Coordinates of C-alpha atoms and ligand atoms in Angstrom, one line a residue:
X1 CA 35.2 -24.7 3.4
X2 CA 36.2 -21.1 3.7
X3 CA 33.2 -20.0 5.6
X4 CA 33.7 -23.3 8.1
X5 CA 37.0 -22.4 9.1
X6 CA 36.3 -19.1 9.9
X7 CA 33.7 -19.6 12.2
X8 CA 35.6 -22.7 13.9
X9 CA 38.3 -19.4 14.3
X10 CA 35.7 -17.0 15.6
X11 CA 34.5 -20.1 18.1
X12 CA 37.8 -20.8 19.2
X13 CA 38.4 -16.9 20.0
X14 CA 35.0 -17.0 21.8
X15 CA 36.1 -18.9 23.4
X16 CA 39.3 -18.1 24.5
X17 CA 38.0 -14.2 25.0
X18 CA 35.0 -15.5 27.1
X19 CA 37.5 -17.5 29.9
X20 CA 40.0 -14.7 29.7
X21 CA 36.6 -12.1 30.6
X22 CA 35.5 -14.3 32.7
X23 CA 38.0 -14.6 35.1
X24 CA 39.0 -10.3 34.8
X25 CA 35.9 -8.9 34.8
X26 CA 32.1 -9.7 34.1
X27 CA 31.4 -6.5 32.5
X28 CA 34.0 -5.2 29.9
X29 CA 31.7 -4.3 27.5
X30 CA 32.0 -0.6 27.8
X31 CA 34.4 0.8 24.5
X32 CA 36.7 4.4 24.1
X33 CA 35.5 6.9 22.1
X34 CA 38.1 5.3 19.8
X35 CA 36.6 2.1 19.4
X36 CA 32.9 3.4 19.1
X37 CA 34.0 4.9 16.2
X38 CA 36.0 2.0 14.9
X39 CA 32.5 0.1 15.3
X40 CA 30.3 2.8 13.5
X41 CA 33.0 2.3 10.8
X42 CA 32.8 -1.2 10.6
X43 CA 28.9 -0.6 10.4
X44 CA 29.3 1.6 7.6
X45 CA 31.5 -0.2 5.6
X46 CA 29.1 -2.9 5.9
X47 CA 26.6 -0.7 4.3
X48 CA 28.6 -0.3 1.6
X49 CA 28.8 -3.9 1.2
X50 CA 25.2 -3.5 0.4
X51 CA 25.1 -1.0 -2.1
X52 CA 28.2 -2.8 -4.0
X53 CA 25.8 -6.3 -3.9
X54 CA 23.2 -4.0 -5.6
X55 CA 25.7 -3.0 -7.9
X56 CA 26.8 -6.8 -8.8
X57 CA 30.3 -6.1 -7.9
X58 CA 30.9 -9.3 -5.8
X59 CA 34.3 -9.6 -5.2
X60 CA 34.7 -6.1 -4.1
X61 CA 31.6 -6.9 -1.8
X62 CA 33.1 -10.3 -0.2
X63 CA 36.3 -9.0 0.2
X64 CA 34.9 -6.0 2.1
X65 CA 33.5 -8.3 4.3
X66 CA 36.3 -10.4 4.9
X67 CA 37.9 -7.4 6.2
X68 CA 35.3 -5.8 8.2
X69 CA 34.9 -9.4 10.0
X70 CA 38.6 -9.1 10.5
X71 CA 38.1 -5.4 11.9
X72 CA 35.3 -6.8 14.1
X73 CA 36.8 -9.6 15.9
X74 CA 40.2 -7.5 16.4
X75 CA 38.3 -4.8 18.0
X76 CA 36.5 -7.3 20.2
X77 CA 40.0 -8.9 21.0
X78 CA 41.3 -5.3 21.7
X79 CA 38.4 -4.1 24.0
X80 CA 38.1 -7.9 25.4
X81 CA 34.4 -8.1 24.9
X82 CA 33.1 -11.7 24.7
X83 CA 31.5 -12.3 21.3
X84 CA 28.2 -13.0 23.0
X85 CA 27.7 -9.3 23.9
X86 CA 25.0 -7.4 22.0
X87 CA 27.2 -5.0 20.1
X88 CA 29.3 -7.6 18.4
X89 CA 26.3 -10.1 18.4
X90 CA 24.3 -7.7 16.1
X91 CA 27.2 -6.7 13.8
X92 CA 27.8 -9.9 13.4
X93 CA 24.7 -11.2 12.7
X94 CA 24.8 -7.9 10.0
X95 CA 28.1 -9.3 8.6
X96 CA 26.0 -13.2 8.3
X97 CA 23.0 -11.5 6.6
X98 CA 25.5 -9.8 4.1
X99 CA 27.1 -13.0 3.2
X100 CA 23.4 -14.7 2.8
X101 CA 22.4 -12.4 0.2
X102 CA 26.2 -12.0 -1.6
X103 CA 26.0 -15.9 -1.7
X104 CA 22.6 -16.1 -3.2
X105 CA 23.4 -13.1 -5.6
X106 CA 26.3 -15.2 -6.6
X107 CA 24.4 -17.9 -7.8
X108 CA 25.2 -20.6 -4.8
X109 CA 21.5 -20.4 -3.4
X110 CA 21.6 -24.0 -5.1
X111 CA 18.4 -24.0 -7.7
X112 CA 15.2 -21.9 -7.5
X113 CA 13.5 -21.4 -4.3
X114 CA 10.7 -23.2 -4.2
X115 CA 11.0 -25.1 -7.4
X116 CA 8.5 -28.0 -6.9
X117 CA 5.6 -26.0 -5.0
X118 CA 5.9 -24.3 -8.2
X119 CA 7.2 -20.1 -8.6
X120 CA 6.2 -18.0 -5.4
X121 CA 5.1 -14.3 -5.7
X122 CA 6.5 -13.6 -3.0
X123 CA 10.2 -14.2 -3.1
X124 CA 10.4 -14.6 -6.9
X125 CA 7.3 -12.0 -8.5
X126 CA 7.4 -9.4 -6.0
X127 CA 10.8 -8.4 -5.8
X128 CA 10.6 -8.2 -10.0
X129 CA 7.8 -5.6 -9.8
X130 CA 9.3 -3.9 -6.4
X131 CA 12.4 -2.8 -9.0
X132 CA 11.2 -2.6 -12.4
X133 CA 7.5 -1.1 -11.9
X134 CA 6.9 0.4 -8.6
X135 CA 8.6 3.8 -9.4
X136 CA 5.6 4.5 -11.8
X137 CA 2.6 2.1 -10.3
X138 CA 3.1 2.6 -6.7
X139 CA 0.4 4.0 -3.8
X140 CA 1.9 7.5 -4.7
X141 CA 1.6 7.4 -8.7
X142 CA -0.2 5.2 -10.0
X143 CA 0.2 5.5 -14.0
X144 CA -2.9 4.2 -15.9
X145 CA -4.8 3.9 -12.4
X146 CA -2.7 1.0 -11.4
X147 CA -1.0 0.3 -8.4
X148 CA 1.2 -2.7 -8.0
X149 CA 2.2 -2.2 -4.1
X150 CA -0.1 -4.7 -2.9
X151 CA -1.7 -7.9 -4.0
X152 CA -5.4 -6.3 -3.4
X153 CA -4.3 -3.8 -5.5
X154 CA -2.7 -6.0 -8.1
X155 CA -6.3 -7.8 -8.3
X156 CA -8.0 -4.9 -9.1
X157 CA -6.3 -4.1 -12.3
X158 CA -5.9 -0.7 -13.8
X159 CA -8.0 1.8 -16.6
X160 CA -8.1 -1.1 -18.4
X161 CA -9.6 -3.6 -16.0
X162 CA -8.3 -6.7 -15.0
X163 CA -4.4 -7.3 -14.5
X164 CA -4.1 -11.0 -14.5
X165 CA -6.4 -14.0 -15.8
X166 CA -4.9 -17.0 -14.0
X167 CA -4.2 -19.9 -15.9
X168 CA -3.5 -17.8 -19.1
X169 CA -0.5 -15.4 -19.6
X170 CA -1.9 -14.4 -23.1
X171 CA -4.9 -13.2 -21.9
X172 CA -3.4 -11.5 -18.3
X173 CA -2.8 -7.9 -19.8
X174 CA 0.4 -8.0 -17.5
X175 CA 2.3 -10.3 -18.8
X176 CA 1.1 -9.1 -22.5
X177 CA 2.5 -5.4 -21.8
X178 CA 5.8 -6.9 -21.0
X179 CA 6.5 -8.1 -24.3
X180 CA 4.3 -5.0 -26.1
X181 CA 5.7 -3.2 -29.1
X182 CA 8.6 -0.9 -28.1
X183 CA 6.3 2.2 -27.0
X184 CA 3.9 0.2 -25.3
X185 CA 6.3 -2.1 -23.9
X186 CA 6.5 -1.8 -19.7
X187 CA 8.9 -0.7 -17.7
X188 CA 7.6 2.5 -19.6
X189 CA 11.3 4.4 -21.2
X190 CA 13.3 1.2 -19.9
X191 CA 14.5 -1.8 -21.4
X192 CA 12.5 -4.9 -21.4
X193 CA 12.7 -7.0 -18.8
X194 CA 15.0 -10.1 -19.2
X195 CA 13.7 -12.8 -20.6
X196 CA 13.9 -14.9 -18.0
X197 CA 11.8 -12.5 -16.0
X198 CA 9.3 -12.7 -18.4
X199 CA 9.1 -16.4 -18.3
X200 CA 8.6 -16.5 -14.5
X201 CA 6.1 -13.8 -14.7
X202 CA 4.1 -16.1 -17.5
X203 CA 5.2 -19.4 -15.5
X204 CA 3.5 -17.7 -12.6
X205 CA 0.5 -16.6 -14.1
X206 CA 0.3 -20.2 -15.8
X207 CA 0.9 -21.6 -12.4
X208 CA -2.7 -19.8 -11.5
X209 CA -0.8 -16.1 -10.1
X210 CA -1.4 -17.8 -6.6
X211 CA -0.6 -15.5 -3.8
X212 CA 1.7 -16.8 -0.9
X213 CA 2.4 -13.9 1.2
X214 CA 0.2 -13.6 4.5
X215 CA -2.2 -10.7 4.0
X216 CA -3.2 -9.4 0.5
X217 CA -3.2 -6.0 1.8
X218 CA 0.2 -5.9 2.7
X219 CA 3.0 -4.2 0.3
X220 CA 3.9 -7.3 -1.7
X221 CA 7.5 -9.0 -1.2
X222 CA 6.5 -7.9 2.8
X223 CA 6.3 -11.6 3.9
X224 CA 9.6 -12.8 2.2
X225 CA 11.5 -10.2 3.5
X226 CA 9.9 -10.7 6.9
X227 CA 11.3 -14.2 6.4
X228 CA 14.8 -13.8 5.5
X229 CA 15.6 -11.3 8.0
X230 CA 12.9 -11.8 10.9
X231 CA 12.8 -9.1 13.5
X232 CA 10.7 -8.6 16.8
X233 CA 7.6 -6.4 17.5
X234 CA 7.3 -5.4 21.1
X235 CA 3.9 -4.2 21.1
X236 CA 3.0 -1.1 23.3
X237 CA 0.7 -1.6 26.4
X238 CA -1.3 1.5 26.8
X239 CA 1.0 2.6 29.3
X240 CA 3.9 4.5 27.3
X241 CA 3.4 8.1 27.2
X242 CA 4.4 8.1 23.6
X243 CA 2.0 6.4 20.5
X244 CA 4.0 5.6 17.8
X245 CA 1.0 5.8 15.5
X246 CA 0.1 9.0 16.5
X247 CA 3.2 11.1 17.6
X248 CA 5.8 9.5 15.7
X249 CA 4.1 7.6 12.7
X250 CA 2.5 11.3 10.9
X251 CA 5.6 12.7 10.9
X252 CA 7.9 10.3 9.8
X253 CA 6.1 9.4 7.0
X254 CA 5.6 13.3 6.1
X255 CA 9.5 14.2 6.4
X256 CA 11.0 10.4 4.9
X257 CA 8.5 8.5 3.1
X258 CA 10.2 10.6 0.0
X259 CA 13.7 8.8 0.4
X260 CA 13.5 6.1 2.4
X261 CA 10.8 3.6 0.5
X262 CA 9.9 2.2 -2.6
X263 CA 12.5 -0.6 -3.9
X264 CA 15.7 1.3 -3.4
X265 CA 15.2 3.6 0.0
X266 CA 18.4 5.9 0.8
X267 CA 20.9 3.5 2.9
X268 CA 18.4 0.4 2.7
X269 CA 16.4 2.5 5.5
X270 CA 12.7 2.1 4.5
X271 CA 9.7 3.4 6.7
X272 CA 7.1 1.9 4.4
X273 CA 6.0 -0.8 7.2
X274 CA 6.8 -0.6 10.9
X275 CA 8.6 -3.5 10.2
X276 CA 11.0 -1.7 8.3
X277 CA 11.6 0.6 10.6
X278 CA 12.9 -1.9 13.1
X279 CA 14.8 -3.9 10.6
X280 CA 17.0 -0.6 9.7
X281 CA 19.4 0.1 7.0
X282 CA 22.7 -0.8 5.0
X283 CA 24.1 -0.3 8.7
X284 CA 21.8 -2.8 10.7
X285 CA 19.3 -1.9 12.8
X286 CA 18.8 1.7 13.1
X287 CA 16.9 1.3 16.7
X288 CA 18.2 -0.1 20.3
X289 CA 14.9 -0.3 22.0
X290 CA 15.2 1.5 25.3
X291 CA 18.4 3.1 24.2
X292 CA 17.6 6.0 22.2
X293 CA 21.9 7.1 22.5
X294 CA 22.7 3.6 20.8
X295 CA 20.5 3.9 17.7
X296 CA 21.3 5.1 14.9
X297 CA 18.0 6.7 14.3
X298 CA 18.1 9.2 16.8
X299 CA 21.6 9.6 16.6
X300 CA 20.6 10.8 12.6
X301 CA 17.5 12.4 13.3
X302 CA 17.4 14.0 17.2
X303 CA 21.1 14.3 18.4
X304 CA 22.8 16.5 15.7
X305 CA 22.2 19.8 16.2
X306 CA 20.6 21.1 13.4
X307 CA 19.0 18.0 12.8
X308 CA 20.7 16.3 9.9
X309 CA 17.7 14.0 8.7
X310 CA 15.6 14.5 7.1
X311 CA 18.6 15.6 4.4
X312 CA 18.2 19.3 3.7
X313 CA 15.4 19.7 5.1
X314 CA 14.6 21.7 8.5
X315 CA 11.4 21.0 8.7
X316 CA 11.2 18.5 11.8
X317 CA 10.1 20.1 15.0
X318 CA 11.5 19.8 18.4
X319 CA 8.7 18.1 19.6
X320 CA 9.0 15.3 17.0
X321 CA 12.5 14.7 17.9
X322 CA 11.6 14.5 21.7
X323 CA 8.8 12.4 20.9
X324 CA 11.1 9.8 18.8
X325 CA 13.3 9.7 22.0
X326 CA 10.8 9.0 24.4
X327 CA 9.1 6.6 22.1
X328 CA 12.6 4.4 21.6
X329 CA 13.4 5.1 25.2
X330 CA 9.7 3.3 25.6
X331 CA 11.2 0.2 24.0
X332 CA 10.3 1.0 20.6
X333 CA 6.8 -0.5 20.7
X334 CA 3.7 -0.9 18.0
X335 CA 0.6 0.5 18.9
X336 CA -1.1 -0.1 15.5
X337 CA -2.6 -3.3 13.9
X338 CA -0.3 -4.5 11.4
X339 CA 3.5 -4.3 11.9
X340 CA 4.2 -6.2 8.5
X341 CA 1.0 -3.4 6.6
X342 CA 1.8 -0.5 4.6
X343 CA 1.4 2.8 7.3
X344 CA 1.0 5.3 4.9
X345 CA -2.4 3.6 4.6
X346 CA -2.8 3.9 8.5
X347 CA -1.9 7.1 8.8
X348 CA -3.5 9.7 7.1
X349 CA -1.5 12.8 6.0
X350 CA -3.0 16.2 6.8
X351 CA -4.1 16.9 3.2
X352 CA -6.2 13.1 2.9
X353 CA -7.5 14.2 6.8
X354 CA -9.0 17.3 5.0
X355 CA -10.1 15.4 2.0
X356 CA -11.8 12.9 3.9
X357 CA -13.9 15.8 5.8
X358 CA -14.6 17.1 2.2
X359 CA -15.7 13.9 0.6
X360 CA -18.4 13.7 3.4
X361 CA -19.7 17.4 3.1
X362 CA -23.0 17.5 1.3
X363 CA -22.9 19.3 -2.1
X364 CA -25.0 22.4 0.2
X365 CA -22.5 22.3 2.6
X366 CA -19.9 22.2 -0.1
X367 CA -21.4 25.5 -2.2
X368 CA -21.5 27.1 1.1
X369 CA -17.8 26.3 2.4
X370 CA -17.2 27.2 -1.1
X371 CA -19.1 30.8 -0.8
X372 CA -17.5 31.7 2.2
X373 CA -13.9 31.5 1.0
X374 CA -14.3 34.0 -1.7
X375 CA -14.2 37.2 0.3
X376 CA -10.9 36.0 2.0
X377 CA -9.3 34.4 -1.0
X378 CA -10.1 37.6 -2.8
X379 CA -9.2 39.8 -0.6
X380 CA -5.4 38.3 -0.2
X381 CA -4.6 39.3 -3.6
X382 CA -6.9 42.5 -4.1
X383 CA -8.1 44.2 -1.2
X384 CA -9.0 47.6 -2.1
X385 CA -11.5 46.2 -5.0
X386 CA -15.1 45.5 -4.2
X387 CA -16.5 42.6 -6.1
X388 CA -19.8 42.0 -7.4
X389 CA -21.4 38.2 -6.9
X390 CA -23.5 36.2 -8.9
X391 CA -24.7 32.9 -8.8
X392 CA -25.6 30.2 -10.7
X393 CA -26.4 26.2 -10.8
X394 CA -22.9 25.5 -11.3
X395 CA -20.8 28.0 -10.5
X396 CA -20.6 31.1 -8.5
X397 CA -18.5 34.4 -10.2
X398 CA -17.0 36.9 -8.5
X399 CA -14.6 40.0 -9.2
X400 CA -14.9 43.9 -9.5
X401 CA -16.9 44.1 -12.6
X402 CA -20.6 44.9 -13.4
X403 CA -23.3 42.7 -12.5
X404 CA -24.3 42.7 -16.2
X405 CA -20.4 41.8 -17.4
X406 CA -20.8 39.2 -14.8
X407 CA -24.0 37.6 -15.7
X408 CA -22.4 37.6 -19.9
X409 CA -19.3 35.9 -18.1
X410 CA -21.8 33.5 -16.7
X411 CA -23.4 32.8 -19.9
X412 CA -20.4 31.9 -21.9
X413 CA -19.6 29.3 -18.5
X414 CA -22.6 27.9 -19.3
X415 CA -21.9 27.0 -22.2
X416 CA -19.1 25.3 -21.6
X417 CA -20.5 23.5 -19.0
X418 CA -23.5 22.0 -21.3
X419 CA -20.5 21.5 -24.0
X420 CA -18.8 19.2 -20.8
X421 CA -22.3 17.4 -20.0
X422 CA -22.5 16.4 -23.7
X423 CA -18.9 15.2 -24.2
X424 CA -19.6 13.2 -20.5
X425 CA -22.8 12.1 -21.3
X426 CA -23.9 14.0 -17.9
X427 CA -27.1 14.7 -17.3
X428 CA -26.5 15.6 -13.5
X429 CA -27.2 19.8 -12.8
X430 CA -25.1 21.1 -11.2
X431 CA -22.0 19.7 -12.5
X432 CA -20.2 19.5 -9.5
X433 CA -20.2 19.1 -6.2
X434 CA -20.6 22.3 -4.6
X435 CA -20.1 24.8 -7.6
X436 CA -17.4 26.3 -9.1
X437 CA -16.0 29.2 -8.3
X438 CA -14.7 31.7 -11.1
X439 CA -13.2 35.1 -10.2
X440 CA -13.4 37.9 -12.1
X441 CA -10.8 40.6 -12.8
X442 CA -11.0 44.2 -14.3
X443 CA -7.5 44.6 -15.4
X444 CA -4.6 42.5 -16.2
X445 CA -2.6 43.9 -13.0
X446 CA -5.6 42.0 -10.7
X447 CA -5.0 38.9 -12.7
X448 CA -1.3 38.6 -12.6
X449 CA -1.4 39.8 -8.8
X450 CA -4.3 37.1 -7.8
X451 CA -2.1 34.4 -9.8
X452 CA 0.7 35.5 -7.6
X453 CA -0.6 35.6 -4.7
X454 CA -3.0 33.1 -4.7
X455 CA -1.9 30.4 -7.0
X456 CA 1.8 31.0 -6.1
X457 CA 2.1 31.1 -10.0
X458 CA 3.6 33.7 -12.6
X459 CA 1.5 35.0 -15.7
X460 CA 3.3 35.0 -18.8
X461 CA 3.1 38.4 -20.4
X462 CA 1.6 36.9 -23.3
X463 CA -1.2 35.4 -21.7
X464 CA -1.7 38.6 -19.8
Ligands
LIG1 C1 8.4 4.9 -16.1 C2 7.1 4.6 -15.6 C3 6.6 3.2 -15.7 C4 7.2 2.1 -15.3 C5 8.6 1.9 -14.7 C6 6.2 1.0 -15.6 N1 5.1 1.5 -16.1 FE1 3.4 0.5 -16.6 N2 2.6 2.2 -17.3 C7 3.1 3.5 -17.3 C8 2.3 4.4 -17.9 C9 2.5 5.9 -18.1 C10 1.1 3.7 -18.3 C11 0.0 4.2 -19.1 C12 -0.1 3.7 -20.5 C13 1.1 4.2 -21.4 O1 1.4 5.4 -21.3 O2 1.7 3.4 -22.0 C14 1.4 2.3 -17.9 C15 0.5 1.3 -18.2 C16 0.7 0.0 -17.7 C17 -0.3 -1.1 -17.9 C18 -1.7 -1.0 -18.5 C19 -2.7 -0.7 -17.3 C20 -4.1 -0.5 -17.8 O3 -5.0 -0.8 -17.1 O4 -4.2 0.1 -18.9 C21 0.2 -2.2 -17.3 C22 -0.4 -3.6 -17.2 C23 1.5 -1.9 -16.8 N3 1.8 -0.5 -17.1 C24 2.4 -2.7 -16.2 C25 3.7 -2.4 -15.8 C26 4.6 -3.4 -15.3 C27 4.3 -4.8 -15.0 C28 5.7 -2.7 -15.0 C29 7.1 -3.3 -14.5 C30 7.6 -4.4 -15.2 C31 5.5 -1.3 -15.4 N4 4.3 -1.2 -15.9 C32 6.5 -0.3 -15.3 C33 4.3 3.8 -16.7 C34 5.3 2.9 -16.2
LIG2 C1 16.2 13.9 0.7 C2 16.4 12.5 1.0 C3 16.2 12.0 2.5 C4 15.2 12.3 3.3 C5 14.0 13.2 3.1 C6 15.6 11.5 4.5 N1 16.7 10.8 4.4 FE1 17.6 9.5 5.7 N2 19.1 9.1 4.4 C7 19.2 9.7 3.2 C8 20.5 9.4 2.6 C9 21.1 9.8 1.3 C10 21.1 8.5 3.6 C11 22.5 7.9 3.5 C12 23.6 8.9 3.7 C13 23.8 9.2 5.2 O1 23.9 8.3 6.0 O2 23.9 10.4 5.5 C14 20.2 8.4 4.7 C15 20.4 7.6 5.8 C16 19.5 7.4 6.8 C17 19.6 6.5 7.9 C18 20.8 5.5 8.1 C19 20.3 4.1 7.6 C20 21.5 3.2 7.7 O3 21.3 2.1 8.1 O4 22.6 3.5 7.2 C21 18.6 6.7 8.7 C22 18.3 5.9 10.0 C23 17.8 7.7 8.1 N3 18.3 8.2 7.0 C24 16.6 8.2 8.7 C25 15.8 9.2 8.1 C26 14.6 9.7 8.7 C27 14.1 9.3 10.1 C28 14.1 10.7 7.9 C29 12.9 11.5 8.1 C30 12.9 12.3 9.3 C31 15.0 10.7 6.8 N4 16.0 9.9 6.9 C32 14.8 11.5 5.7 C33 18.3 10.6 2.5 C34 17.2 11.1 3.1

């Protein structure tokens, strides 16, 4: 009833706002300093509107809207911009989304979703998993081997094998570790999971754990959220002068990723999928394509000087800021292949680039990528000391002691490599890939000073 009357209001001053512009001037869209800030307050306060709906605190969170509404449509009264223009149209359609999810929170979405097509994994499984399990079974720790952040990666299972048996929750080791014995109960160190959590989960399972999103490889819950707050990817033409896969993409993962993903990112700002990025945070959308001075991204991240995110951090270059101005400036567009796909698994960081060119050395190359880094290694920590090299099937030693101490070091390895092939059941010589290499110090002072210097680690006097 509520809800009606207001918007017949709102209409009303549309319309009454529209007429009065129209006949003054076309274009009275521009606001004072004074009011800009009045908006980013509205914007932030909306924010909070989120966090308090995460919180459960409802009546603060509707009343909180109320006002901010209030705030809005005064300040659009005051600056006599019509309600159509795209600064009041977006902060409204903010304000709407808030009130979608405070209603549903509050129990008036009227029954379950889908409730005769049977329980979706999408809008009913996914976000249960997102909250309660992805901290510890998520792309970047994966406890147990398992990694719930997409469906693929759901079917694979974990160290134990197969996650799910469809058709039968006892047998589908998921469902069975929620309702495990205290220690072996999951969330690991959390309470259970309500029971009526645990139903669906079973229901589901029951149901034949069907998969409704679009693409198995997508980060699961992608789709539903796609649906309830839909947003639009430009994608780029080849022309722009800036990729967002490959100038803005590396970095932004690098420098946020930490904060800004899994199932509660800092503000409701997640860079997980591109998508993400353009839906924004708590505030709305963080990116005005074309207008890098009107989003809130760059306002964040390029136009404070020192940069103020990523939070406590300096590490963002110049470059990358420029880049993420031109590239909004651009209109924002997606030059990669999925805009709804996780792009950590796009975009490789440094480290996996470097792994990747290791994984595809041969184990020759390997020994001998291997051999040349012991002079410079060594020489980092202990310069003046000439070392001594001896090699074997499995490892190469090195450090300032006889040949003969080194070839007694090399026997006692040995053995403790044969020891390692029996408890493996191993039969493959050498060991590993490449060989190991083991240096060799004289005194305790080289040991504590290669630790140092090398491994960036003390010695504990005990030890030394
Ligand atoms: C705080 C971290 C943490 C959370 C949260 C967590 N897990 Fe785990 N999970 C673990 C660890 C650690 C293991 C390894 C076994 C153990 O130590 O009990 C594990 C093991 C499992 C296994 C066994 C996998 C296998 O193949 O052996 C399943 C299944 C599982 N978790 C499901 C879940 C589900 C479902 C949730 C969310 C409801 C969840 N976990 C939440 C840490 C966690
Ligand atoms: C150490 C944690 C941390 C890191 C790293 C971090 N942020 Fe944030 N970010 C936050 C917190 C906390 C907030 C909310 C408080 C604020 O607005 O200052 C936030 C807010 C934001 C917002 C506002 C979202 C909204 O709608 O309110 C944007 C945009 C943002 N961050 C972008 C970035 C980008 C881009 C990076 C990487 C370059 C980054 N952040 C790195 C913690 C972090």
């Amino acid at each position: 009833m509520s809800h009606r009357s207001v918007q017949i209001t709102r209409f009303l001053l549309a319309l009454i706002l529209f007429t009065g512009i129209l006949t003054a001037t076309s274009q009275a869209a521009k606001l004072t300093a004074e009011q800009r800030k009045e908006l980013a307050s509205i914007k932030r306060n909306l924010g909070k509107v989120a966090t308090l709906i995460r919180q459960k605190k409802y009546d603060e969170a509707k009343t909180l809207t109320d006002e901010e509404e209030a705030k809005l449509d005064k300040l659009a009264a005051d600056a006599m911009i019509p309600e159509t223009d795209a600064v009041i149209v977006s902060t409204k359609r903010l304000i709407d989304a808030r009130r979608t999810v405070l209603e549903k929170a509050m129990g008036g979405g009227g029954g379950t979703p889908g409730a005769n097509k049977g329980i979706s994994f999408e809008s009913q499984i996914a976000p249960i998993l997102n909250e309660k399990c992805s901290n510890c079974h998520g792309a970047q720790r994966a406890s147990a081997n398992l990694n719930l952040s997409t469906f693929a990666d759901m079917r694979k299972g974990g160290r134990s094998g197969l996650l799910l048996v469809p058709g039968n929750p006892r047998a589908s080791l998921m469902a069975l570790k929620l309702i495990a014995p205290d220690n072996q109960r999951m969330p690991k160190n959390a309470p259970a999971l309500e029971q009526n959590q645990i139903e669906l989960i079973a229901k589901w399972i029951q149901e034949g754990a069907r998969f409704d999103g679009e693409k198995e490889t997508d980060p699961i819950g992608a789709s539903a959220k796609a649906k309830k707050n839909p947003v639009k990817v430009e994608m780029a033409t080849g022309d722009e002068k800036v990729s967002f896969m490959k100038d803005v993409a590396p970095w932004m993962l690098d420098f946020c990723m930490r904060c800004h993903s899994g199932n509660n990112p800092a503000s409701g700002f997640s860079v997980v999928t591109f998508e993400d990025i353009l839906r924004g945070g708590d505030t709305g959308e963080v990116i005005v394509p074309g207008k890098p001075d009107d989003s809130r991204l760059w306002q964040l991240v390029g136009l404070q000087d020192p940069i103020k995110m990523p939070q406590g951090q300096a590490l963002l270059k110049r470059k990358n800021a420029n880049d993420l101005k031109t590239w909004i400036e651009e209109g924002a567009k997606f030059d990669g292949k999925n805009a709804k796909g996780n792009l950590r698994e796009m975009v490789p960081t440094e480290d996996e680039l470097r792994m990747a060119e290791l994984a595809n050395l041969s184990p020759e190359k390997f020994a001998d990528m291997r051999r040349d880094s012991l002079e410079p290694i060594w020489k980092r920590a202990l310069n003046n000391e000439k070392p001594e090299l001896l090699e074997t099937d499995d490892f190469i030693f090195y450090g300032n002691v006889s040949t003969d101490r080194l070839k007694q070091i090399s026997g006692w390895a040995e053995t403790q490599a044969d020891g390692l092939r029996k408890l493996f059941n191993e039969k493959q010589k050498p060991l590993w890939r490449g060989k190991l290499a083991v240096y060799v110090m004289k005194d305790r002072f080289g040991y504590s000073e290669f630790n140092q210097t090398i491994e960036d680690r003390r010695v504990d006097p005990a030890t030394t």
